[in-house]
């Protein structure tokens, strides 16, 4: 029931007093975005004034915006690598931050195949927790009664390592789930999960998924929302149910837990609550044994009001499949964040996925924006021209324009290029709202992986070495992220030049080419293949000779310049996909998993 509170927000009537304070905080931050940004920058520069990095650029204690902009350069991760390596190797001096670096948060792979190591400090957990605390108060404005049930969220920890200097290096969500902020979070009726902490924190992906699914089935009538971090993760859970429902039903019927669940803390936790329930087991058997899985989510969890998943950017490709399995439930994208920084939240979370905009919270970091001019023609070929950096402050961005995001954080990143391209859609008070357009320079992405053009080129070159014994070579290639399969997988189209038709590359050779490509891709991709099961085997589709000439003819017929045309290294435009697939003469899949281990950096 909404409360009539003196703290009521222009966003709408809050569901409870706690929500009223959260909504009021959002109003205060966004209404005073400019002064909050000035304060944030001054705090960061003042705290870190004596650090080696700021001293190098002779700020001399200045905390004003003009001095900051005139003296500090715009940087990328590669620019910071010498400092990152020193910290990772044990140098505890104040290099980037005056506060001790508490751990590294691992981000997507660089073109060299290494994970990025993002330095962080303990207080950043408080800042991230603050943003999390704002999500449900906003959601409660749009969906009533979420305190009367539970959320079925498939949440997982991933592998973590230590740097040579002893600091933990792990994904940002693993850091959060393993923190006391999450493990000892206070009870909140609006934010109860079906999954116990023991299931979320189990490092074995099968045991974690199995027990989270089992708990979700046991509480099926109480589930009001389903979620995962990415759309791909929720679909992976549905696929897991397809493969394991018989054993799950057996556990429910007998009240005994699958012997594959060997983690002692997890097993003890689940056994306490698992009782024989033949009726539920029969229901699961009845629904899951059907050939048609359309609407399976609402059939099993009939009270579900929405799905809470990221479906912006590369995840938009999963929307049709989610609609199929959910019967068209609303898709809520609630927040925008990365390893480097948490940025903001969606103040209209029940909008259509294509209309999702995130309101930047100005207290999270100091934000700048580099104007970005897209030049994407109707065929899907990207002739992007990047303008020289001319940075714009948070409140000065213009509606309709696209920008690359830069951040300055409390943990010591200064004028750092995140690599996200955003389009301004409007303002909430004086804080801009952005639609996430894409990651800069990323060609392929299935889950948390990001593969750029240079990396794909290297992978093709390495794999093509295997063709030499057949006196063959790759004439041209392009790629596509195929999300029709679960999990999705990379498809690479090859046109081959075969000089001796009696010695054409056979299936085994081309399968080894698939594996060689996977071995060449970054550790995030290989972890998705090996440990997370979030990416399927890479596929090479060999096309007829002359296919890429047809592709060029088609592009030119659509208005592309014959002088500017170059083969697109990734394609998504439906007519182009149909043209390529109509010319496929053989398809080959990677026959094995690529090498990956938590300790392996490349």
XYZ file of C-alpha atoms in Angstrom:
602
model
C 0.000 0.000 0.000
C 1.381 3.419 -0.960
C 2.042 5.761 1.945
C 1.100 9.414 2.146
C 4.487 10.687 3.232
C 5.922 14.181 3.543
C 8.836 12.683 1.613
C 6.650 11.699 -1.366
C 8.501 11.967 -4.641
C 7.574 13.477 -8.009
C 8.381 10.027 -9.408
C 5.179 8.729 -7.826
C 3.658 7.552 -4.534
C 6.187 5.370 -2.689
C 5.222 1.907 -1.499
C 6.598 2.454 2.010
C 8.522 4.959 4.108
C 11.863 3.402 3.184
C 11.002 3.760 -0.503
C 10.000 7.384 0.038
C 13.482 8.226 1.298
C 15.121 6.446 -1.641
C 12.955 8.259 -4.190
C 13.610 11.570 -2.477
C 17.354 10.871 -2.695
C 17.045 10.281 -6.449
C 15.222 13.596 -6.773
C 17.841 15.490 -4.780
C 20.757 14.013 -6.720
C 19.227 14.594 -10.158
C 17.900 18.045 -9.341
C 21.350 19.169 -8.222
C 23.383 17.215 -10.765
C 25.782 20.055 -11.570
C 26.675 20.901 -7.967
C 26.912 17.187 -7.076
C 29.336 16.657 -9.973
C 31.493 19.587 -8.862
C 31.543 18.206 -5.302
C 32.409 14.681 -6.481
C 35.309 15.922 -8.604
C 36.628 18.111 -5.788
C 36.441 15.186 -3.340
C 38.276 12.837 -5.688
C 41.032 15.328 -6.479
C 41.398 16.415 -2.853
C 41.623 12.869 -1.502
C 44.076 11.753 -4.146
C 46.095 14.985 -4.366
C 49.295 13.319 -3.133
C 49.049 10.274 -5.368
C 51.803 9.607 -7.822
C 49.435 9.894 -10.769
C 48.034 13.348 -9.974
C 51.438 14.619 -8.864
C 52.861 13.588 -12.243
C 50.539 16.063 -13.983
C 51.280 18.853 -11.509
C 47.777 19.521 -10.255
C 49.396 20.910 -7.096
C 46.307 20.282 -5.013
C 43.887 22.017 -7.389
C 40.334 20.647 -7.257
C 38.595 22.850 -9.822
C 37.268 21.571 -13.117
C 39.276 23.920 -15.341
C 42.677 22.891 -13.966
C 41.643 19.243 -14.019
C 40.677 19.406 -17.684
C 43.704 21.402 -18.758
C 46.289 19.160 -17.121
C 44.981 15.599 -17.096
C 44.935 13.595 -20.334
C 42.132 11.374 -21.613
C 43.303 7.774 -21.178
C 42.519 4.168 -22.048
C 43.287 0.982 -20.143
C 46.511 0.509 -22.098
C 47.737 3.893 -20.835
C 47.298 2.729 -17.239
C 48.823 -0.720 -17.597
C 52.248 0.193 -16.109
C 50.536 1.454 -12.940
C 48.148 -1.526 -12.866
C 51.055 -3.957 -13.128
C 52.923 -2.266 -10.284
C 49.902 -2.494 -7.998
C 49.235 -6.104 -9.057
C 52.854 -6.990 -8.295
C 52.635 -5.673 -4.754
C 53.518 -1.965 -4.836
C 51.375 -0.491 -2.031
C 52.375 3.144 -2.442
C 49.731 5.721 -3.354
C 49.970 5.310 -7.119
C 46.391 5.943 -8.281
C 44.458 6.215 -5.029
C 45.319 7.544 -1.593
C 43.199 4.762 -0.108
C 44.548 1.214 -0.364
C 43.507 -0.759 -3.424
C 41.379 -3.519 -1.862
C 41.136 -5.781 -4.916
C 40.950 -5.786 -8.708
C 37.678 -6.161 -10.541
C 38.139 -8.101 -13.756
C 36.593 -6.687 -16.881
C 36.310 -7.898 -20.470
C 39.421 -8.933 -22.378
C 41.736 -6.532 -24.133
C 42.844 -7.086 -27.716
C 45.880 -8.861 -26.271
C 43.565 -11.431 -24.705
C 44.128 -10.457 -21.081
C 41.383 -9.532 -18.659
C 41.402 -5.908 -17.629
C 42.202 -5.395 -13.950
C 40.220 -2.476 -12.531
C 41.517 -1.176 -9.178
C 38.891 -0.597 -6.517
C 38.730 0.546 -2.891
C 36.533 -0.709 -0.044
C 34.201 2.260 0.000
C 33.147 1.540 -3.595
C 31.114 -1.363 -2.200
C 29.055 1.189 -0.257
C 28.525 3.191 -3.436
C 27.432 0.120 -5.376
C 25.142 -0.949 -2.534
C 23.577 2.512 -2.563
C 22.619 2.152 -6.210
C 21.201 -1.348 -5.598
C 19.065 0.103 -2.777
C 17.332 2.435 -5.239
C 16.177 -0.252 -7.683
C 13.210 -1.755 -5.852
C 11.760 1.594 -4.692
C 11.558 2.551 -8.371
C 10.178 -0.844 -9.430
C 7.511 -0.637 -6.724
C 6.129 2.470 -8.447
C 5.203 0.316 -11.441
C 4.474 -3.151 -10.006
C 2.367 -3.557 -6.878
C 2.626 -6.313 -4.302
C 6.246 -7.357 -4.757
C 6.504 -7.711 -0.968
C 4.006 -10.583 -1.109
C 6.331 -13.057 -2.845
C 9.885 -13.812 -3.953
C 12.287 -13.291 -6.803
C 13.799 -16.262 -8.652
C 17.184 -14.878 -9.662
C 19.912 -17.028 -11.165
C 23.023 -15.468 -9.638
C 26.496 -16.990 -9.757
C 30.008 -16.393 -8.519
C 32.860 -16.851 -10.955
C 36.456 -17.871 -10.489
C 38.843 -15.560 -8.697
C 42.609 -15.413 -8.582
C 45.285 -13.489 -6.755
C 47.793 -11.235 -8.423
C 51.527 -11.791 -7.771
C 51.248 -9.141 -5.067
C 48.414 -10.958 -3.317
C 45.375 -8.895 -4.310
C 42.180 -10.678 -5.275
C 41.122 -10.349 -8.915
C 37.503 -11.264 -9.646
C 34.380 -10.051 -11.461
C 32.491 -7.179 -9.857
C 29.380 -9.254 -9.129
C 31.445 -12.015 -7.529
C 33.009 -9.357 -5.319
C 29.549 -8.091 -4.351
C 27.970 -11.503 -3.709
C 30.905 -12.524 -1.497
C 30.770 -9.274 0.486
C 28.959 -8.773 3.779
C 26.832 -6.193 1.990
C 25.154 -9.106 0.213
C 25.666 -12.077 2.558
C 24.390 -10.289 5.683
C 21.947 -7.938 3.976
C 19.015 -6.949 6.202
C 15.650 -8.552 5.524
C 13.576 -6.609 3.017
C 10.129 -7.986 2.112
C 10.424 -6.369 -1.305
C 13.685 -8.150 -2.076
C 13.483 -11.806 -1.040
C 15.141 -14.458 -3.237
C 14.203 -18.114 -3.614
C 17.907 -18.997 -3.859
C 19.747 -19.323 -0.535
C 23.149 -17.690 -0.267
C 24.749 -21.146 -0.192
C 23.459 -21.830 -3.716
C 24.533 -18.452 -5.106
C 27.997 -18.717 -3.529
C 28.696 -22.293 -4.625
C 31.591 -22.047 -7.120
C 30.496 -25.135 -9.092
C 28.205 -23.862 -11.852
C 26.190 -27.100 -12.150
C 25.526 -27.425 -8.411
C 24.671 -23.739 -8.150
C 22.272 -23.792 -11.112
C 20.681 -27.083 -10.055
C 19.878 -25.983 -6.519
C 18.725 -22.524 -7.582
C 16.341 -24.116 -10.086
C 15.164 -26.647 -7.499
C 14.426 -23.895 -4.960
C 12.639 -21.902 -7.637
C 10.416 -24.884 -8.457
C 9.652 -25.573 -4.787
C 8.552 -21.944 -4.367
C 6.867 -21.705 -7.777
C 3.640 -20.067 -6.535
C 5.581 -17.439 -4.560
C 7.753 -16.358 -7.489
C 6.718 -12.889 -8.678
C 9.755 -12.074 -10.833
C 12.448 -14.032 -12.631
C 15.852 -12.677 -13.393
C 19.513 -13.064 -14.214
C 22.198 -10.493 -14.929
C 22.003 -10.902 -18.709
C 19.208 -12.209 -20.918
C 21.575 -14.975 -22.011
C 21.830 -16.180 -18.409
C 18.088 -16.568 -18.003
C 17.840 -18.509 -21.260
C 20.675 -20.721 -20.089
C 18.596 -21.506 -16.994
C 15.627 -22.505 -19.167
C 17.883 -24.741 -21.218
C 19.207 -26.263 -17.979
C 15.627 -27.060 -16.979
C 15.064 -28.747 -20.353
C 18.062 -30.982 -19.764
C 17.567 -31.744 -16.053
C 13.840 -31.629 -15.257
C 13.585 -35.404 -14.819
C 16.178 -35.483 -12.044
C 14.668 -32.373 -10.454
C 11.225 -34.008 -10.499
C 12.717 -37.143 -8.937
C 14.219 -35.078 -6.110
C 10.848 -33.443 -5.454
C 8.957 -36.717 -5.548
C 11.306 -38.553 -3.195
C 12.516 -35.676 -1.026
C 16.120 -36.772 -1.676
C 18.749 -34.512 -3.236
C 20.712 -35.360 -6.375
C 24.010 -37.006 -5.388
C 25.840 -34.658 -7.774
C 25.277 -31.923 -5.196
C 28.401 -32.526 -3.157
C 29.183 -29.084 -1.718
C 28.683 -29.779 2.029
C 27.259 -26.378 3.009
C 24.947 -26.320 0.011
C 23.790 -29.897 0.503
C 23.044 -29.321 4.184
C 21.084 -26.171 3.361
C 18.888 -27.795 0.684
C 18.288 -31.092 2.509
C 16.786 -29.145 5.430
C 13.990 -27.796 3.243
C 13.480 -30.602 0.710
C 10.453 -32.785 1.515
C 8.635 -35.320 -0.671
C 6.115 -33.554 -2.910
C 4.719 -36.016 -5.478
C 2.100 -33.529 -6.667
C 4.708 -30.929 -7.590
C 6.902 -33.575 -9.206
C 3.962 -34.742 -11.326
C 3.208 -31.164 -12.362
C 6.828 -30.543 -13.435
C 6.824 -33.823 -15.362
C 3.552 -32.920 -17.086
C 4.725 -29.452 -18.204
C 8.329 -30.246 -19.088
C 7.608 -33.424 -21.026
C 5.604 -31.483 -23.606
C 7.333 -30.832 -26.919
C 6.109 -27.239 -26.931
C 7.898 -25.021 -24.426
C 6.205 -21.792 -25.476
C 5.210 -19.862 -22.345
C 6.998 -22.338 -20.077
C 7.937 -19.591 -17.612
C 4.354 -18.525 -16.884
C 3.166 -22.128 -16.979
C 5.566 -23.121 -14.190
C 5.672 -19.781 -12.362
C 2.136 -18.472 -12.991
C 2.372 -15.387 -10.782
C 5.415 -13.916 -12.518
C 4.892 -10.213 -13.224
C 8.070 -9.462 -15.190
C 11.556 -10.670 -16.133
C 14.481 -8.716 -14.676
C 17.311 -9.005 -17.220
C 19.584 -6.775 -19.273
C 18.263 -6.755 -22.843
C 20.030 -3.641 -24.122
C 23.058 -3.574 -26.415
C 24.190 -7.015 -27.543
C 21.561 -8.646 -25.304
C 18.725 -7.298 -27.489
C 19.263 -10.269 -29.775
C 17.690 -12.519 -27.114
C 14.369 -10.646 -26.828
C 12.347 -12.850 -29.255
C 13.450 -16.025 -27.458
C 12.597 -14.566 -24.050
C 9.173 -13.540 -25.363
C 8.626 -17.101 -26.602
C 9.453 -18.755 -23.285
C 7.692 -16.150 -21.126
C 4.519 -15.582 -23.129
C 5.508 -11.963 -23.673
C 6.105 -10.900 -20.056
C 7.493 -7.377 -19.596
C 11.305 -7.187 -19.655
C 12.736 -4.878 -16.996
C 16.242 -3.411 -17.365
C 16.886 -1.812 -14.010
C 20.449 -0.508 -13.892
C 23.563 0.399 -15.871
C 26.929 -0.599 -14.464
C 30.371 -1.933 -15.293
C 33.504 -3.156 -13.525
C 34.936 0.358 -13.631
C 31.950 2.096 -12.083
C 28.217 1.849 -11.399
C 26.519 4.568 -13.412
C 22.779 4.842 -12.949
C 19.303 3.334 -13.068
C 16.206 3.078 -15.239
C 13.447 5.256 -13.795
C 10.881 3.635 -16.115
C 11.835 -0.035 -15.800
C 8.668 -1.418 -17.394
C 9.161 0.390 -20.697
C 9.772 -1.467 -23.950
C 13.365 -2.743 -24.304
C 13.932 -0.471 -27.294
C 13.020 2.536 -25.136
C 15.243 1.764 -22.132
C 17.085 4.821 -20.865
C 19.311 5.013 -17.826
C 19.460 8.098 -15.613
C 23.045 8.784 -14.581
C 23.370 9.274 -10.821
C 25.843 12.150 -10.427
C 27.144 10.987 -7.041
C 28.668 7.758 -8.434
C 31.702 9.322 -10.185
C 32.668 12.360 -12.220
C 31.371 11.962 -15.765
C 32.504 13.432 -19.067
C 31.331 12.708 -22.594
C 33.167 12.668 -25.898
C 30.883 13.486 -28.864
C 30.578 10.497 -31.174
C 29.257 10.821 -34.708
C 27.746 7.587 -36.022
C 27.732 6.958 -39.750
C 25.863 3.719 -40.170
C 24.190 3.120 -43.537
C 21.020 1.119 -44.003
C 22.804 -2.077 -45.013
C 24.356 -2.458 -41.570
C 27.886 -1.582 -42.749
C 29.610 0.654 -40.269
C 31.811 3.407 -41.665
C 32.250 5.049 -38.271
C 34.105 8.316 -38.125
C 35.284 9.313 -34.689
C 35.642 12.974 -33.815
C 38.646 14.242 -31.848
C 37.800 14.366 -28.133
C 35.971 17.533 -27.178
C 34.585 16.614 -23.823
C 31.185 17.691 -22.524
C 30.102 17.731 -18.872
C 27.190 15.667 -17.561
C 24.558 18.406 -17.566
C 25.680 19.835 -20.930
C 25.015 16.834 -23.188
C 22.358 17.364 -25.857
C 19.295 15.245 -26.532
C 19.673 13.120 -29.647
C 23.468 13.191 -29.690
C 25.735 10.184 -29.141
C 28.726 10.226 -26.825
C 31.480 7.991 -25.558
C 31.488 7.818 -21.763
C 34.516 8.845 -19.654
C 34.790 8.553 -15.880
C 36.897 9.807 -13.002
C 36.427 7.591 -9.945
C 37.224 7.630 -6.242
C 39.419 4.559 -6.826
C 41.814 6.557 -9.020
C 40.700 6.276 -12.642
C 41.020 9.754 -14.181
C 39.358 10.731 -17.472
C 39.133 7.044 -18.348
C 37.416 5.977 -21.570
C 34.912 3.264 -20.686
C 34.239 2.376 -24.323
C 30.429 2.619 -24.158
C 28.558 4.606 -26.800
C 25.417 6.267 -25.390
C 22.612 8.332 -26.930
C 20.927 11.097 -24.902
C 17.158 10.556 -24.797
C 16.127 13.211 -22.285
C 16.618 14.488 -18.764
C 15.215 13.726 -15.334
C 15.493 17.069 -13.609
C 19.022 18.145 -14.621
C 20.482 14.630 -14.936
C 20.631 13.225 -18.481
C 19.100 9.927 -19.500
C 20.960 7.684 -21.938
C 20.116 4.803 -24.210
C 22.966 2.296 -24.407
C 23.886 2.024 -28.096
C 26.797 -0.403 -28.121
C 30.293 -1.146 -26.933
C 32.871 0.678 -29.006
C 34.771 -1.571 -31.436
C 33.041 -4.789 -30.265
C 32.060 -7.131 -33.094
C 30.813 -10.252 -31.359
C 29.228 -10.858 -27.964
C 27.164 -13.740 -26.613
C 27.322 -13.237 -22.852
C 29.943 -11.158 -21.026
C 32.481 -11.813 -23.805
C 33.538 -9.042 -26.182
C 35.502 -9.771 -29.342
C 36.807 -6.918 -31.480
C 37.882 -6.853 -35.120
C 41.606 -7.188 -34.461
C 41.099 -10.235 -32.268
C 38.831 -11.916 -34.815
C 41.368 -11.217 -37.554
C 44.141 -12.833 -35.496
C 41.964 -15.864 -34.779
C 41.189 -16.355 -38.479
C 44.868 -16.021 -39.389
C 45.936 -18.554 -36.762
C 43.289 -21.039 -37.841
C 44.034 -20.637 -41.540
C 47.563 -21.968 -40.981
C 45.944 -25.403 -40.751
C 44.779 -25.068 -44.362
C 48.316 -24.902 -45.752
C 48.742 -28.666 -45.941
C 45.721 -28.647 -48.279
C 47.180 -25.792 -50.328
C 44.125 -23.704 -49.413
C 43.527 -20.299 -47.849
C 40.746 -18.023 -46.579
C 39.781 -15.522 -49.293
C 37.273 -13.553 -47.194
C 35.333 -13.934 -43.975
C 32.646 -12.366 -41.836
C 30.931 -13.360 -38.605
C 27.682 -13.396 -36.673
C 26.626 -14.041 -33.062
C 24.022 -16.789 -33.399
C 21.609 -16.653 -30.471
C 19.023 -19.052 -31.865
C 20.869 -21.828 -30.056
C 21.150 -22.004 -26.259
C 23.808 -21.159 -25.397
C 24.541 -18.887 -28.336
C 27.700 -19.301 -30.348
C 29.973 -17.526 -32.823
C 29.462 -18.285 -36.510
C 32.292 -17.397 -38.907
C 31.643 -17.521 -42.666
C 34.695 -18.522 -44.727
C 35.148 -18.338 -48.478
C 38.078 -20.577 -49.370
C 40.550 -20.649 -52.219
C 41.323 -24.322 -52.884
C 44.111 -24.775 -55.435
C 43.863 -28.580 -55.631
C 40.291 -29.892 -55.610
C 41.547 -33.418 -54.913
C 43.064 -32.225 -51.657
C 40.289 -29.999 -50.291
C 40.233 -29.402 -46.512
C 38.206 -32.186 -44.926
C 35.787 -32.000 -42.003
C 38.451 -32.866 -39.414
C 40.711 -30.071 -40.633
C 37.916 -27.501 -40.556
C 36.846 -28.635 -37.096
C 40.428 -28.101 -35.939
C 40.256 -24.638 -37.522
C 37.235 -23.923 -35.304
C 39.179 -24.991 -32.225
C 42.244 -22.990 -33.299
C 40.055 -19.873 -33.537
C 38.693 -20.488 -30.055
C 42.196 -20.927 -28.670
C 43.052 -17.515 -30.151
C 40.125 -15.692 -28.505
C 40.421 -13.950 -25.146
C 40.127 -15.509 -21.712
C 36.619 -14.132 -21.143
C 35.392 -16.036 -24.203
C 37.252 -19.185 -23.186
C 35.908 -19.005 -19.636
C 32.390 -18.760 -21.090
C 33.071 -21.897 -23.105
C 34.816 -23.934 -20.407
C 33.649 -22.858 -16.955
C 30.390 -20.957 -17.377
C 28.841 -22.945 -20.248
C 27.508 -19.617 -21.497
C 28.902 -19.929 -25.042
C 28.486 -22.853 -27.440
C 31.133 -24.300 -29.805
C 32.354 -21.943 -32.528
C 31.044 -22.765 -36.002
C 32.683 -22.217 -39.394
C 30.310 -22.132 -42.363
C 32.099 -22.503 -45.682
C 30.355 -20.567 -48.478
C 30.502 -20.941 -52.245
C 33.124 -19.074 -54.247
C 31.883 -15.641 -55.274
C 29.689 -15.168 -52.196
C 31.531 -12.087 -50.960
C 31.338 -10.505 -54.418
C 27.573 -10.948 -54.181
C 27.718 -9.350 -50.741
C 29.491 -6.308 -52.191
C 27.008 -6.081 -55.070
C 24.150 -6.124 -52.591
C 25.733 -3.385 -50.451
C 26.336 -1.192 -53.477
C 22.740 -1.718 -54.619
C 21.697 -0.377 -51.212
C 23.749 2.787 -51.675
C 27.180 1.926 -50.299
C 30.070 3.607 -52.106
C 32.119 1.224 -54.243
C 35.216 3.210 -53.271
C 34.529 3.023 -49.534
C 33.172 -0.505 -49.389
C 34.972 -3.022 -47.246
C 33.788 -6.438 -46.163
C 31.917 -6.127 -42.849
C 33.559 -8.339 -40.260
C 30.257 -8.856 -38.462
C 26.764 -8.991 -39.975
C 23.303 -8.748 -38.420
C 21.167 -7.384 -41.261
C 18.593 -10.096 -42.096
C 18.857 -9.979 -45.930
C 22.645 -10.321 -45.692
C 22.312 -13.240 -43.293
C 19.888 -14.911 -45.701
C 22.258 -14.354 -48.620
C 25.191 -15.890 -46.724
C 23.212 -18.867 -45.439
C 21.872 -19.599 -48.910
C 25.464 -20.016 -50.111
C 26.708 -22.339 -47.331
C 28.209 -25.598 -48.622
C 29.333 -27.101 -45.282
C 29.230 -26.349 -41.542
C 31.815 -27.372 -38.940
C 31.936 -27.031 -35.147
C 34.758 -26.920 -32.648
C 35.257 -30.536 -31.519
C 36.632 -29.756 -28.051
C 36.884 -27.091 -25.393
C 39.674 -24.526 -25.667
C 42.230 -24.286 -22.879
C 41.288 -22.133 -19.903
C 42.105 -22.002 -16.206
C 41.647 -19.274 -13.574
C 45.410 -18.812 -13.364
C 45.798 -18.474 -17.127
C 46.000 -14.805 -18.081
C 46.043 -15.267 -21.833
